Short mmCIF file of C-alpha atoms in Angstrom, two decimals:
data_model
loop_
_atom_site.label_atom_id
_atom_site.label_comp_id
_atom_site.label_asym_id
_atom_site.label_seq_id
_atom_site.Cartn_x
_atom_site.Cartn_y
_atom_site.Cartn_z
CA MET A 182 -41.49 -147.47 -43.69
CA SER A 183 -44.36 -146.20 -41.58
CA LEU A 184 -47.86 -148.18 -42.24
CA ASN A 185 -49.66 -145.02 -40.16
CA LYS A 186 -52.19 -143.06 -42.13
CA THR A 187 -53.04 -139.73 -41.14
CA SER A 188 -55.83 -137.55 -43.04
CA GLY A 189 -54.82 -133.88 -44.21
CA ASN A 190 -58.21 -132.79 -42.88
CA GLU A 191 -57.03 -133.58 -39.19
CA ASP A 192 -55.57 -130.91 -36.98
CA HIS A 193 -53.58 -133.50 -34.92
CA TYR A 194 -51.06 -135.70 -37.06
CA PHE A 195 -51.67 -139.17 -35.02
CA TYR A 196 -49.43 -142.21 -34.99
CA GLU A 197 -48.88 -145.65 -33.51
CA PRO A 198 -45.66 -146.20 -32.28
CA ALA A 199 -45.53 -149.85 -33.11
CA LEU A 200 -46.27 -148.57 -36.83
CA GLY A 201 -43.66 -146.19 -36.79
CA HIS A 202 -43.93 -142.32 -36.59
CA GLY A 203 -43.38 -141.34 -40.22
CA LEU A 204 -41.37 -138.16 -39.01
CA PRO A 205 -37.58 -137.34 -39.71
CA HIS A 206 -36.92 -138.23 -36.18
CA ASP A 207 -39.03 -139.98 -33.20
CA PRO A 208 -41.03 -137.12 -31.40
CA PHE A 209 -41.32 -139.10 -28.30
CA LYS A 210 -38.52 -137.62 -26.21
CA ALA A 211 -39.64 -134.16 -27.39
CA ILE A 212 -43.33 -134.51 -26.36
CA VAL A 213 -42.15 -136.10 -22.61
CA CYS A 214 -40.02 -133.12 -21.75
CA PRO A 215 -38.23 -131.29 -20.08
CA ARG A 216 -36.91 -134.48 -18.12
CA PRO A 217 -34.70 -134.01 -14.94
CA ILE A 218 -31.07 -135.63 -15.38
CA GLY A 219 -30.48 -138.48 -13.59
CA TRP A 220 -26.80 -138.18 -12.66
CA ILE A 221 -26.13 -141.57 -11.09
CA SER A 222 -22.91 -142.52 -9.23
CA THR A 223 -22.39 -145.86 -8.15
CA CYS A 224 -19.53 -148.19 -7.11
CA ASP A 225 -18.93 -151.81 -8.07
CA SER A 226 -18.29 -154.74 -5.44
CA LYS A 227 -14.82 -153.77 -5.77
CA GLY A 228 -15.08 -150.26 -4.74
CA ARG A 229 -14.49 -148.95 -8.37
CA ALA A 230 -16.56 -145.45 -8.74
CA ASN A 231 -18.96 -144.85 -11.59
CA ILE A 232 -20.90 -141.85 -12.48
CA ALA A 233 -23.30 -141.41 -15.97
CA PRO A 234 -26.38 -139.29 -16.70
CA TYR A 235 -29.82 -140.89 -17.67
CA SER A 236 -32.59 -138.92 -19.13
CA PHE A 237 -35.23 -141.37 -18.11
CA PHE A 238 -35.14 -140.31 -14.23
CA ASN A 239 -37.35 -138.75 -11.75
CA ALA A 240 -39.15 -139.09 -8.49
CA VAL A 241 -41.89 -141.51 -7.93
CA CYS A 242 -43.11 -140.96 -4.54
CA ASP A 243 -42.63 -138.92 -1.16
CA ALA A 244 -43.18 -141.38 1.52
CA PRO A 245 -41.10 -142.55 1.58
CA PRO A 246 -39.02 -140.51 -1.02
CA ALA A 247 -38.05 -142.46 -3.72
CA VAL A 248 -36.50 -141.89 -7.05
CA ALA A 249 -36.10 -144.25 -10.10
CA PHE A 250 -34.12 -144.29 -13.68
CA ALA A 251 -34.34 -146.47 -16.57
CA SER A 252 -31.08 -148.36 -17.83
CA ASP A 253 -31.09 -149.57 -21.55
CA GLY A 254 -29.55 -152.85 -20.62
CA TRP A 255 -27.48 -153.62 -17.83
CA LYS A 256 -25.08 -150.88 -17.92
CA ASP A 257 -22.43 -150.33 -15.10
CA SER A 258 -24.58 -148.05 -13.41
CA ALA A 259 -27.47 -150.86 -12.85
CA ARG A 260 -25.23 -153.54 -12.48
CA ASN A 261 -23.23 -151.98 -10.06
CA ILE A 262 -26.73 -150.83 -7.88
CA ALA A 263 -27.81 -154.63 -8.27
CA GLU A 264 -24.12 -155.86 -6.71
CA THR A 265 -24.08 -153.16 -3.71
CA GLY A 266 -27.72 -151.76 -3.40
CA GLU A 267 -26.52 -148.18 -3.46
CA PHE A 268 -26.63 -145.25 -5.43
CA ALA A 269 -26.46 -141.33 -5.52
CA PHE A 270 -28.74 -138.86 -7.52
CA ASN A 271 -26.21 -135.53 -8.09
CA PHE A 272 -27.93 -132.67 -9.06
CA VAL A 273 -27.11 -131.43 -12.56
CA THR A 274 -26.31 -127.76 -12.98
CA HIS A 275 -25.39 -125.47 -15.80
CA GLU A 276 -21.92 -125.48 -14.45
CA HIS A 277 -21.73 -129.51 -14.82
CA ALA A 278 -23.30 -129.51 -18.32
CA GLN A 279 -20.02 -130.51 -19.88
CA LEU A 280 -18.77 -132.78 -17.41
CA MET A 281 -22.16 -134.58 -17.33
CA ASN A 282 -21.68 -135.07 -21.23
CA ARG A 283 -18.46 -136.39 -20.88
CA SER A 284 -19.35 -138.90 -18.38
CA SER A 285 -21.76 -140.25 -20.77
CA VAL A 286 -19.08 -141.83 -22.63
CA ARG A 287 -18.97 -145.72 -22.65
CA PHE A 288 -15.60 -146.08 -20.64
CA GLU A 289 -14.22 -149.86 -20.40
CA LYS A 290 -15.90 -151.51 -17.48
CA GLY A 291 -14.12 -150.98 -14.22
CA THR A 292 -13.12 -147.18 -15.48
CA ASP A 293 -13.16 -144.61 -12.51
CA GLU A 294 -15.27 -142.02 -14.08
CA PHE A 295 -14.80 -139.50 -11.74
CA SER A 296 -10.98 -139.69 -12.51
CA GLU A 297 -11.24 -139.80 -16.06
CA VAL A 298 -13.58 -137.05 -16.43
CA GLU A 299 -11.78 -135.09 -13.58
CA ILE A 300 -14.95 -134.58 -11.40
CA GLU A 301 -14.43 -133.64 -7.73
CA ARG A 302 -15.75 -135.91 -5.36
CA LYS A 303 -16.79 -136.12 -1.81
CA ALA A 304 -17.88 -139.07 0.19
CA CYS A 305 -21.52 -139.66 1.17
CA ARG A 306 -22.84 -140.31 4.66
CA LYS A 307 -25.35 -143.28 4.76
CA ILE A 308 -23.85 -144.77 1.23
CA SER A 309 -20.30 -146.02 0.32
CA VAL A 310 -20.79 -143.74 -3.01
CA PRO A 311 -18.84 -140.71 -3.83
CA ARG A 312 -20.98 -137.70 -4.63
CA VAL A 313 -20.24 -134.79 -6.94
CA ALA A 314 -18.73 -132.24 -4.72
CA ASN A 315 -19.97 -128.99 -5.69
CA SER A 316 -23.26 -130.59 -6.67
CA PRO A 317 -26.18 -128.08 -5.00
CA ALA A 318 -28.14 -131.37 -3.85
CA VAL A 319 -27.52 -135.05 -3.69
CA LEU A 320 -29.96 -138.04 -2.81
CA GLU A 321 -28.31 -140.67 -1.43
CA CYS A 322 -30.30 -143.93 -1.87
CA LYS A 323 -30.74 -147.32 -1.24
CA LEU A 324 -32.04 -149.85 -3.61
CA MET A 325 -35.62 -150.90 -3.68
CA ASN A 326 -36.13 -152.57 -6.68
CA ILE A 327 -34.84 -153.30 -10.22
CA VAL A 328 -37.99 -154.05 -12.41
CA GLU A 329 -36.92 -155.68 -15.92
CA LEU A 330 -39.72 -154.20 -18.24
CA HIS A 331 -41.91 -156.09 -20.61
CA ASP A 332 -44.29 -154.70 -23.45
CA ILE A 333 -47.90 -154.77 -23.47
CA GLU A 334 -47.33 -158.14 -25.22
CA GLY A 335 -45.43 -159.57 -22.48
CA ARG A 336 -42.16 -159.46 -24.41
CA LYS A 337 -39.03 -158.71 -22.26
CA THR A 338 -37.30 -155.30 -23.45
CA GLU A 339 -34.24 -154.40 -22.74
CA TYR A 340 -34.85 -151.92 -20.11
CA LYS A 341 -34.14 -152.04 -16.40
CA LEU A 342 -36.26 -149.79 -14.02
CA VAL A 343 -33.78 -149.01 -10.96
CA ILE A 344 -35.98 -147.51 -7.97
CA GLY A 345 -34.19 -146.49 -4.97
CA GLN A 346 -35.22 -144.75 -1.37
CA VAL A 347 -33.76 -141.88 -0.27
CA VAL A 348 -31.66 -142.38 2.79
CA GLY A 349 -29.92 -139.02 3.04
CA VAL A 350 -30.11 -135.69 1.38
CA HIS A 351 -27.45 -133.04 0.86
CA ILE A 352 -28.16 -129.51 0.26
CA ASP A 353 -25.65 -126.61 -0.47
CA ARG A 354 -26.53 -123.90 2.13
CA ALA A 355 -25.79 -121.37 -0.36
CA PHE A 356 -29.26 -122.34 -2.12
CA LEU A 357 -31.30 -122.35 0.88
CA ARG A 358 -33.56 -119.29 1.10
CA ASN A 359 -35.51 -118.95 4.32
CA GLY A 360 -35.31 -122.94 4.79
CA LEU A 361 -36.28 -123.64 0.90
CA PHE A 362 -33.95 -125.24 -1.48
CA ASP A 363 -33.95 -122.51 -4.47
CA PHE A 364 -33.85 -124.88 -7.48
CA ALA A 365 -34.25 -121.92 -9.60
CA ALA A 366 -31.06 -120.18 -8.13
CA ALA A 367 -29.05 -123.51 -8.74
CA ARG A 368 -29.84 -123.25 -12.32
CA PRO A 369 -30.76 -127.03 -13.08
CA ILE A 370 -30.59 -128.30 -16.73
CA MET A 371 -32.94 -130.91 -18.07
CA ARG A 372 -33.06 -132.81 -21.37
CA ALA A 373 -35.41 -131.55 -24.07
CA GLY A 374 -36.42 -131.99 -27.52
CA TYR A 375 -34.31 -133.85 -30.05
CA ARG A 376 -30.78 -135.35 -29.60
CA GLY A 377 -28.59 -132.83 -28.04
CA GLU A 378 -31.09 -130.62 -26.80
CA TYR A 379 -31.36 -129.29 -22.86
CA VAL A 380 -33.21 -126.60 -21.49
CA GLN A 381 -32.40 -124.82 -18.01
CA VAL A 382 -34.42 -123.14 -15.47
CA ALA A 383 -33.89 -119.60 -14.97
CA PRO A 384 -35.55 -117.47 -11.75
CA ASP A 385 -37.92 -115.37 -14.26
CA ALA A 386 -39.15 -118.68 -15.90
CA LEU A 387 -41.05 -119.57 -12.53
CA PHE A 388 -44.58 -118.84 -11.59
CA THR A 389 -46.86 -120.06 -8.85
CA MET A 390 -50.42 -121.43 -8.77
CA LEU A 391 -51.58 -123.16 -5.82
CA ARG A 392 -54.29 -125.90 -6.00
CA PRO A 393 -57.73 -125.24 -5.10
CA PRO A 394 -59.61 -126.17 -1.73
CA GLY A 395 -60.30 -129.73 -1.81
CA SER A 396 -57.77 -131.14 -4.43
CA TYR A 397 -55.29 -133.87 -3.51
CA LEU A 398 -51.70 -132.55 -2.03
#
């Protein structure tokens, strides 16, 4: 039961996560959305392939280019990366939705999810990890760091933040327009809202707004 108290006269509902949200479902993931899906492919030390989606995923910097995802415990992806130092991010489109969803199943350790879920694969160039053959874009990554997260009280959480530097990039030429990656044409899907909710990008949903002179790039 939540110990939070909110006055009925306030315009905003306020709660402290440590005391519970007091709502039918935790709104945190609905507030921080949409989120790119980190469809992460890896291999274990024996060369067995693995692929799984992570909703806590994003780019973290561009010099050098790097991405990160958070794993709730030592799941196969994080464990494999700790062993081999390599992984690939596979861009998820609407076409991949069902395959991506099926790859979230916790198969027995050592199961080749590419084969189990019937995902067509291709070899990467700079790392010994397979990639999704028909993904519009793939980032080949090498491990920079794995951070075991602690809360503000210093207590260790179950989450491992895996950070990888991009060492190779694949772009399907069908989605290159005047030298630019047309991500809207690729129809990416992202996590949104509550359990089972997704959103997709469509070209007519985009607008352009350049930053004012003197702002940070």
